[in-house]
Amino acid sequence: VRVLVVHAHPEPRSFCSALKDLALEALPAAGHEVALSDLYAMGWKAVADAADFSERADPAFLKYQAEQRRAAETGGFSADIAAEMEKLRRADGVILNFPMWWFGLPAILKGWIDRVLAVGFAYGGGRWFDTGPLRGRRAMVAMTTGGLPDRFSDGGLFGPIATVLHPLRVGTLNFVGLDTVEPFIAWGAAQVSPERRAAYLAAYRERLLGFETAPLEPFRRLADYPSPAPRDH
Amino acid sequence: VRVLVVHAHPEPRSFCSALKDLALEALPAAGHEVALSDLYAMGWKAVADAADFSERADPAFLKYQAEQRRAAETGGFSADIAAEMEKLRRADGVILNFPMWWFGLPAILKGWIDRVLAVGFAYGGGRWFDTGPLRGRRAMVAMTTGGLPDRFSDGGLFGPIATVLHPLRVGTLNFVGLDTVEPFIAWGAAQVSPERRAAYLAAYRERLLGFETAPLEPFRRLADYPSPAPRDH
């Protein structure tokens, strides 16, 4: 199978980058094909703006989602966005590899989401969740945290990790049709012992080799939720 | 009082930008002082990287948080970051004004969080939540959404809005000591009627005028949560 790894860490020798390197080694060794988007190394443009389109539906007023919809019809995305879309089309699985910053994605990776998961490409026209254009693919979060798991428990200071990851899992990955497997989390990567880090790498290798067969997390199907309210509430 | 508005929308004539314009007009008219960080207009750099520091603790290995800690001691932040820190220091209140993209912040605003709320400035050394360096200030989210409120209800497809906002409210604003008031949300801003938009603006004006006296949302105090686990779990 083909796996796209989207990586977002500024230091190539960080532990987070070691997770990325492991995926690049372990997946091909098991016969899989890997593509990499190393966002810092690519100098990825994080900010969604008018330069993302080669021509405009309305050059005088930037309605970003409307421009995405048009660009999806005309092929009018900037080259960097179009290249990432092609990687996603060719992939059977996607791994987002990043350090958790402020309970979420580093801005450079959020900008990959903002710009690449465009209306008309990744959702829109009634296609989302179980009718999403990226349906049939699976996604895994591979992330490092500063905090340890007790902080992210039900009674922990930070709240449950499922709540912390809700915008990413439900609001982003499931939204465009991607199934998810259990996230791989290297808790407290910067503060744990070398032995613990080695154990994380060994565990992640197993997770990588089982990525395509691992159980899927619950997925919200449109039929299970009430119809939307009238447009003007 | 002094209010800092941090605004993140690429189109100056959007409804989201109209909310920002309203704050710039209504707050001074009521005797308050307003500062603005219009991130798109400023060409704000979203991506946290080595260029954020005028000198490095370790030029060979970028540990971003360690460099922040050092820069907070030496004054070694890049000029754009230092200017935003000064705005925050001078402010009694902060408004984050943005369109909700993928259940969260546009990348340019996430990059403001990543770069400005630095270790040593906004948290660190045991100072966070009710001992956070930005304690005594209040924050309000002012955002537009694509979806209508029923989608963000307990049984809705997207999950409760409190869950969606958890990483921002608890994981970011409360984390550095900022209290929050109820978010102002213009639901479905792109799809509702002109009358509904006018009603949103009228409601937001009231919220702006009451910002400094509005009830605070619940805040997690360190004493209410168990001590952290041993560092190597």
Coordinates of C-alpha atoms in Angstrom, one line a residue:
Chain A
V1 CA 0.0 0.0 0.0
R2 CA 1.0 3.6 -0.4
V3 CA 1.4 5.8 2.6
L4 CA 1.8 9.6 2.7
V5 CA 3.7 10.9 5.7
V6 CA 3.1 14.6 6.4
H7 CA 5.8 15.8 8.8
A8 CA 6.0 19.1 10.6
H9 CA 9.1 19.6 12.9
P10 CA 11.8 22.2 12.4
E11 CA 14.7 20.1 13.7
P12 CA 15.7 17.1 11.6
R13 CA 17.4 15.4 14.6
S14 CA 14.5 15.7 17.0
F15 CA 12.7 12.7 18.4
C16 CA 9.6 13.7 16.4
S17 CA 11.7 13.6 13.2
A18 CA 13.0 10.2 14.3
L19 CA 9.5 8.9 14.2
K20 CA 9.2 10.2 10.6
D21 CA 12.6 8.6 9.7
L22 CA 11.3 5.3 11.2
A23 CA 8.3 5.4 9.0
L24 CA 10.4 6.0 5.9
E25 CA 12.5 3.0 6.8
A26 CA 10.0 0.5 8.2
L27 CA 7.2 0.9 5.7
P28 CA 9.3 0.2 2.5
A29 CA 11.1 -2.7 4.3
A30 CA 7.6 -4.2 4.7
G31 CA 6.9 -3.8 1.0
H32 CA 4.9 -0.6 1.3
E33 CA 5.4 2.6 -0.8
V34 CA 6.0 5.8 1.1
A35 CA 5.7 9.4 0.0
L36 CA 6.9 12.3 2.3
S37 CA 5.8 15.8 2.7
D38 CA 8.4 17.3 5.1
L39 CA 6.8 20.7 5.5
Y40 CA 9.7 22.5 7.1
A41 CA 12.2 21.1 4.6
M42 CA 9.9 22.1 1.8
G43 CA 9.4 25.6 3.0
W44 CA 5.7 25.0 3.0
K45 CA 3.6 28.1 2.8
A46 CA 1.3 28.0 5.8
V47 CA -1.0 31.0 5.1
A48 CA -4.1 30.6 3.0
D49 CA -4.4 33.6 0.7
A50 CA -5.1 34.9 -2.8
A51 CA -1.8 33.6 -4.1
D52 CA -3.2 30.0 -3.8
F53 CA -5.1 30.4 -7.0
S54 CA -3.8 31.0 -10.6
E55 CA -7.0 32.8 -11.5
R56 CA -9.8 34.2 -9.5
A57 CA -13.6 33.8 -9.6
D58 CA -13.8 37.3 -8.0
P59 CA -10.5 39.2 -8.1
A60 CA -12.0 42.0 -6.0
F61 CA -13.2 40.0 -3.0
L62 CA -11.4 37.0 -1.6
K63 CA -13.9 34.4 -0.6
Y64 CA -11.4 31.6 0.0
Q65 CA -13.8 28.6 -0.1
A66 CA -15.5 29.9 -3.2
E67 CA -12.1 30.2 -4.9
Q68 CA -11.2 26.7 -3.8
R69 CA -14.4 25.4 -5.4
R70 CA -13.6 27.1 -8.7
A71 CA -10.0 26.0 -8.6
A72 CA -11.1 22.4 -8.1
E73 CA -13.2 22.7 -11.3
T74 CA -10.6 24.5 -13.4
G75 CA -7.3 23.1 -12.0
G76 CA -6.4 26.5 -10.8
F77 CA -4.6 25.7 -7.6
S78 CA -1.1 26.9 -7.0
A79 CA 1.5 24.2 -7.9
D80 CA 2.4 23.5 -4.2
I81 CA -1.2 22.7 -3.4
A82 CA -1.8 20.7 -6.5
A83 CA 1.2 18.5 -5.8
E84 CA -0.1 17.7 -2.3
M85 CA -3.5 16.9 -3.6
E86 CA -1.9 14.5 -6.1
K87 CA 0.0 12.8 -3.2
L88 CA -3.3 12.4 -1.3
R89 CA -5.1 10.9 -4.3
R90 CA -2.4 8.3 -4.8
A91 CA -2.2 7.4 -1.1
D92 CA -4.0 4.6 0.6
G93 CA -3.1 5.9 4.0
V94 CA -1.9 9.2 5.6
I95 CA 0.2 9.7 8.6
L96 CA 0.4 13.1 10.3
N97 CA 3.7 13.3 12.2
F98 CA 4.1 16.3 14.5
P99 CA 4.7 17.7 17.9
M100 CA 1.5 18.8 19.7
W101 CA 1.7 22.5 20.2
W102 CA -1.0 24.3 22.1
F103 CA -3.2 21.1 22.0
G104 CA -3.1 21.1 18.3
L105 CA -1.1 21.2 15.1
P106 CA 2.0 23.4 14.5
A107 CA 0.9 26.3 12.3
I108 CA 2.8 24.9 9.3
L109 CA 0.7 21.7 9.4
K110 CA -2.5 23.6 10.1
G111 CA -1.7 25.5 6.9
W112 CA -1.3 22.3 5.0
I113 CA -4.9 21.3 6.2
D114 CA -6.3 24.8 5.4
R115 CA -4.8 24.9 1.9
V116 CA -4.8 21.3 0.7
L117 CA -8.2 20.0 2.0
A118 CA -10.0 22.3 -0.3
V119 CA -13.7 22.5 -1.0
G120 CA -14.3 20.6 -4.2
F121 CA -11.3 18.4 -3.6
A122 CA -11.7 17.1 0.0
Y123 CA -15.4 17.9 0.7
G124 CA -18.3 19.9 -0.6
G125 CA -21.5 19.3 -2.6
G126 CA -22.9 17.0 0.1
R127 CA -19.7 14.9 0.1
W128 CA -18.3 14.7 3.6
F129 CA -18.0 12.1 6.4
D130 CA -19.1 8.7 5.0
T131 CA -19.6 10.3 1.6
G132 CA -16.3 12.2 1.7
P133 CA -14.1 12.3 -1.3
L134 CA -11.2 10.8 0.6
R135 CA -13.2 7.8 1.8
G136 CA -11.5 4.4 1.7
R137 CA -8.3 5.8 3.1
R138 CA -7.1 5.6 6.6
A139 CA -5.2 8.1 8.7
M140 CA -3.0 7.9 11.8
V141 CA -1.8 10.7 14.0
A142 CA 1.8 10.2 15.2
M143 CA 2.6 12.9 17.7
T144 CA 4.9 13.9 20.6
T145 CA 3.6 15.8 23.6
G146 CA 5.2 17.9 26.3
G147 CA 2.8 16.6 29.0
L148 CA 2.4 13.1 30.4
P149 CA -0.8 11.0 30.1
D150 CA -2.2 11.7 33.5
R151 CA -2.6 15.4 32.5
F152 CA -4.8 14.2 29.5
S153 CA -7.0 11.8 31.5
D154 CA -10.7 12.4 32.3
G155 CA -9.9 14.1 35.6
G156 CA -6.6 15.6 34.4
L157 CA -5.7 19.3 34.1
F158 CA -5.7 19.3 30.3
G159 CA -8.9 17.2 29.8
P160 CA -9.2 13.9 28.0
I161 CA -6.9 13.4 25.0
A162 CA -10.0 12.4 22.9
T163 CA -11.4 15.9 23.6
V164 CA -8.1 17.5 22.7
L165 CA -7.9 15.6 19.4
H166 CA -11.6 16.0 18.5
P167 CA -11.0 19.0 16.1
L168 CA -8.4 16.9 14.2
R169 CA -10.1 13.5 14.3
V170 CA -13.7 14.4 13.8
G171 CA -13.5 18.0 12.5
T172 CA -10.8 17.3 9.9
L173 CA -9.9 13.7 9.1
N174 CA -13.4 12.2 9.4
F175 CA -14.9 15.3 7.9
V176 CA -13.2 14.5 4.5
G177 CA -14.0 10.8 4.8
L178 CA -10.7 9.5 6.3
D179 CA -11.0 6.7 8.8
T180 CA -8.6 6.9 11.7
V181 CA -6.7 4.3 13.7
E182 CA -5.7 4.8 17.3
P183 CA -3.2 7.7 17.5
F184 CA 0.4 7.0 18.3
I185 CA 1.5 9.3 21.1
A186 CA 5.0 9.7 22.5
W187 CA 4.1 11.3 25.8
G188 CA 6.6 13.7 27.2
A189 CA 9.0 13.0 24.5
A190 CA 11.4 15.8 25.6
Q191 CA 11.6 14.7 29.2
V192 CA 11.5 10.9 29.3
S193 CA 14.5 8.6 29.6
P194 CA 16.5 7.2 26.6
E195 CA 15.0 3.8 27.5
R196 CA 11.5 5.1 27.2
R197 CA 12.3 6.7 23.9
A198 CA 13.7 3.5 22.6
A199 CA 10.5 1.8 23.7
Y200 CA 8.5 4.4 21.9
L201 CA 10.4 3.7 18.7
A202 CA 9.9 0.0 19.0
A203 CA 6.2 0.4 19.7
Y204 CA 5.8 2.8 16.8
R205 CA 7.5 0.3 14.4
E206 CA 4.8 -2.2 15.4
R207 CA 2.1 0.4 14.8
L208 CA 3.5 1.2 11.4
L209 CA 3.6 -2.4 10.3
G210 CA 0.1 -2.9 11.5
F211 CA -1.2 0.4 10.1
E212 CA -3.2 -1.1 7.3
T213 CA -4.9 -3.7 9.4
A214 CA -5.4 -2.0 12.7
P215 CA -9.0 -1.5 14.0
L216 CA -10.7 1.7 13.0
E217 CA -11.9 4.2 15.5
P218 CA -15.7 5.0 15.5
F219 CA -16.8 7.1 12.6
R220 CA -19.7 9.5 12.4
R221 CA -22.1 8.5 9.7
L222 CA -24.4 11.2 8.3
A223 CA -27.5 9.0 8.6
D224 CA -27.0 8.9 12.4
Y225 CA -27.4 12.6 12.7
P226 CA -30.4 14.8 12.2
S227 CA -30.8 16.9 9.1
P228 CA -29.4 20.4 9.2
A229 CA -31.6 23.3 10.5
P230 CA -33.0 25.7 7.9
R231 CA -30.2 27.9 6.6
D232 CA -31.3 31.0 8.4
H233 CA -31.6 29.9 12.0
Chain B
V1 CA -9.3 49.6 29.7
R2 CA -6.9 48.4 26.9
V3 CA -8.0 45.8 24.5
L4 CA -5.8 44.0 22.0
V5 CA -7.7 42.6 18.9
V6 CA -5.9 39.9 17.0
H7 CA -7.6 39.5 13.7
A8 CA -7.0 36.8 11.1
H9 CA -9.0 37.1 7.8
P10 CA -7.6 37.6 4.3
E11 CA -10.5 39.7 3.0
P12 CA -10.9 43.2 4.6
R13 CA -14.5 43.4 3.5
S14 CA -15.6 40.0 4.9
F15 CA -18.2 39.7 7.6
C16 CA -15.4 38.5 9.9
S17 CA -13.5 41.7 9.2
A18 CA -16.6 43.7 9.9
L19 CA -16.6 42.2 13.4
K20 CA -13.1 43.5 13.8
D21 CA -14.0 46.9 12.4
L22 CA -16.9 47.1 14.9
A23 CA -14.5 46.5 17.8
L24 CA -12.2 49.2 16.5
E25 CA -15.2 51.6 16.5
A26 CA -17.3 50.6 19.5
L27 CA -14.5 50.2 22.1
P28 CA -12.9 53.6 21.7
A29 CA -16.4 55.2 21.5
A30 CA -17.0 53.7 25.0
G31 CA -13.7 55.2 26.3
H32 CA -11.5 52.1 25.9
E33 CA -8.2 52.0 24.2
V34 CA -7.8 49.5 21.3
A35 CA -4.7 48.0 19.7
L36 CA -4.9 45.8 16.6
S37 CA -2.9 43.0 15.2
D38 CA -4.3 42.4 11.8
L39 CA -2.2 39.4 10.9
Y40 CA -2.9 39.2 7.2
A41 CA -2.4 43.0 6.8
M42 CA 0.9 42.7 8.7
G43 CA 2.1 39.8 6.6
W44 CA 2.5 37.9 9.9
K45 CA 5.0 35.0 9.7
A46 CA 3.1 31.9 10.8
V47 CA 5.9 29.4 11.0
A48 CA 7.9 28.9 14.1
D49 CA 11.5 28.4 13.2
A50 CA 15.1 29.3 13.9
A51 CA 14.7 32.9 12.5
D52 CA 12.5 33.7 15.6
F53 CA 15.7 34.2 17.7
S54 CA 18.4 36.8 17.3
E55 CA 20.9 34.4 18.9
R56 CA 20.7 30.7 19.8
A57 CA 21.3 28.7 22.9
D58 CA 22.3 25.8 20.6
P59 CA 22.9 26.8 17.0
A60 CA 23.3 23.2 15.9
F61 CA 20.1 21.7 17.3
L62 CA 16.8 23.6 17.3
K63 CA 14.9 22.9 20.5
Y64 CA 12.2 25.6 19.9
Q65 CA 11.0 25.8 23.5
A66 CA 14.5 26.0 24.9
E67 CA 15.3 28.8 22.6
Q68 CA 12.2 30.6 23.7
R69 CA 13.2 30.2 27.3
R70 CA 16.6 31.7 26.6
A71 CA 15.2 34.5 24.4
A72 CA 12.8 35.5 27.2
E73 CA 15.8 36.0 29.5
T74 CA 18.0 37.8 27.0
G75 CA 15.5 39.7 25.0
G76 CA 16.4 37.7 22.0
F77 CA 13.1 37.3 20.2
S78 CA 12.7 38.6 16.6
A79 CA 11.2 42.1 16.4
D80 CA 7.8 40.9 15.2
I81 CA 7.4 38.6 18.2
A82 CA 8.7 41.1 20.7
A83 CA 6.2 43.7 19.4
E84 CA 3.3 41.3 20.0
M85 CA 4.5 40.5 23.5
E86 CA 4.6 44.2 24.3
K87 CA 1.0 44.6 23.0
L88 CA -0.1 41.7 25.3
R89 CA 1.7 43.1 28.3
R90 CA -0.1 46.4 27.9
A91 CA -3.5 44.9 27.3
D92 CA -6.2 44.3 29.9
G93 CA -8.2 42.2 27.5
V94 CA -7.6 40.2 24.3
I95 CA -10.0 39.4 21.5
L96 CA -9.2 36.7 19.0
N97 CA -11.2 37.5 15.8
F98 CA -11.2 34.8 13.2
P99 CA -13.2 32.4 10.9
M100 CA -13.3 28.9 12.3
W101 CA -11.3 26.8 9.8
W102 CA -11.2 23.0 10.4
F103 CA -12.7 23.4 14.0
G104 CA -9.8 25.7 14.9
L105 CA -7.7 28.7 14.1
P106 CA -6.5 29.7 10.6
A107 CA -2.8 28.8 10.4
I108 CA -1.7 32.5 10.5
L109 CA -3.4 32.9 13.9
K110 CA -2.1 29.5 15.2
G111 CA 1.3 30.7 14.2
W112 CA 0.7 33.8 16.3
I113 CA 0.0 31.5 19.3
D114 CA 2.9 29.3 18.6
R115 CA 5.4 32.1 18.3
V116 CA 4.2 34.8 20.8
L117 CA 3.0 32.7 23.7
A118 CA 6.5 31.6 24.4
V119 CA 8.0 29.7 27.3
G120 CA 9.4 32.2 29.7
F121 CA 6.9 34.9 28.6
A122 CA 3.5 33.3 28.7
Y123 CA 4.2 30.1 30.8
G124 CA 7.0 28.1 32.3
G125 CA 8.8 27.6 35.6
G126 CA 5.6 26.4 37.3
R127 CA 3.6 29.4 36.1
W128 CA 0.5 28.4 34.2
F129 CA -3.3 28.4 34.7
D130 CA -4.0 30.3 37.9
T131 CA -0.3 31.1 38.3
G132 CA 0.1 32.0 34.6
P133 CA 2.0 35.2 33.6
L134 CA -1.0 36.6 31.7
R135 CA -3.3 36.2 34.7
G136 CA -5.6 39.2 35.4
R137 CA -6.5 39.6 31.8
R138 CA -9.5 38.4 30.0
A139 CA -10.0 37.0 26.6
M140 CA -12.9 36.6 24.2
V141 CA -13.2 34.5 21.1
A142 CA -15.1 36.3 18.3
M143 CA -15.5 33.9 15.4
T144 CA -17.5 33.1 12.3
T145 CA -18.4 29.5 11.4
G146 CA -19.6 27.7 8.3
G147 CA -22.0 25.5 10.2
L148 CA -25.1 26.3 12.1
P149 CA -25.5 25.7 15.8
D150 CA -27.4 22.4 15.6
R151 CA -24.3 20.8 14.1
F152 CA -22.4 21.8 17.2
S153 CA -24.9 20.6 19.8
D154 CA -24.4 17.6 22.0
G155 CA -26.1 15.2 19.5
G156 CA -24.9 17.1 16.5
L157 CA -22.6 15.8 13.8
F158 CA -19.7 18.0 14.8
G159 CA -19.9 17.5 18.5
P160 CA -20.5 20.2 21.2
I161 CA -18.9 23.6 20.5
A162 CA -17.3 23.4 24.0
T163 CA -15.4 20.4 22.9
V164 CA -14.4 22.0 19.6
L165 CA -13.1 25.0 21.5
H166 CA -11.4 23.1 24.3
P167 CA -7.9 23.3 22.8
L168 CA -8.2 27.0 22.4
R169 CA -10.0 27.8 25.7
V170 CA -8.3 25.4 28.1
G171 CA -5.2 24.4 26.2
T172 CA -4.2 27.9 25.2
L173 CA -6.0 30.8 26.8
N174 CA -6.4 29.3 30.3
F175 CA -3.0 27.6 30.0
V176 CA -1.3 31.0 30.1
G177 CA -3.6 32.4 32.8
L178 CA -6.2 34.2 30.6
D179 CA -9.7 34.1 31.8
T180 CA -12.4 33.8 29.1
V181 CA -15.8 35.1 28.7
E182 CA -18.5 33.4 26.6
P183 CA -17.3 33.3 23.0
F184 CA -19.2 35.4 20.4
I185 CA -20.1 33.2 17.5
A186 CA -21.6 34.3 14.2
W187 CA -23.0 30.9 13.1
G188 CA -23.1 30.3 9.4
A189 CA -21.9 33.8 8.6
A190 CA -21.6 33.1 4.9
Q191 CA -25.1 31.7 4.4
V192 CA -27.4 33.6 6.7
S193 CA -29.6 36.5 5.7
P194 CA -28.6 40.2 5.7
E195 CA -31.0 40.7 8.6
R196 CA -29.3 37.9 10.6
R197 CA -25.9 39.5 9.9
A198 CA -27.2 42.9 11.1
A199 CA -28.5 41.2 14.3
Y200 CA -25.1 39.6 14.8
L201 CA -23.4 43.0 14.6
A202 CA -25.9 44.5 17.0
A203 CA -25.4 41.6 19.4
Y204 CA -21.6 41.8 19.1
R205 CA -21.7 45.5 19.9
E206 CA -23.4 44.7 23.2
R207 CA -20.8 42.0 23.9
L208 CA -18.0 44.4 23.2
L209 CA -19.4 47.0 25.5
G210 CA -19.9 44.4 28.2
F211 CA -16.6 42.6 27.7
E212 CA -14.9 43.9 30.8
T213 CA -17.8 43.1 33.1
A214 CA -19.2 39.9 31.6
P215 CA -19.2 36.8 33.7
L216 CA -16.1 34.6 33.4
E217 CA -16.2 31.0 32.2
P218 CA -15.0 28.3 34.6
F219 CA -11.3 28.2 35.0
R220 CA -9.1 25.2 36.0
R221 CA -7.1 25.9 39.1
L222 CA -4.0 23.9 39.7
A223 CA -5.0 23.0 43.3
D224 CA -8.0 21.1 41.9
Y225 CA -6.0 18.7 39.9
P226 CA -3.6 15.9 41.1
S227 CA 0.1 16.4 41.0
P228 CA 1.8 15.2 37.9
A229 CA 3.1 11.6 37.6
P230 CA 6.8 10.9 37.9
R231 CA 8.6 12.3 34.9
D232 CA 9.3 8.9 33.4
H233 CA 6.0 7.2 33.3

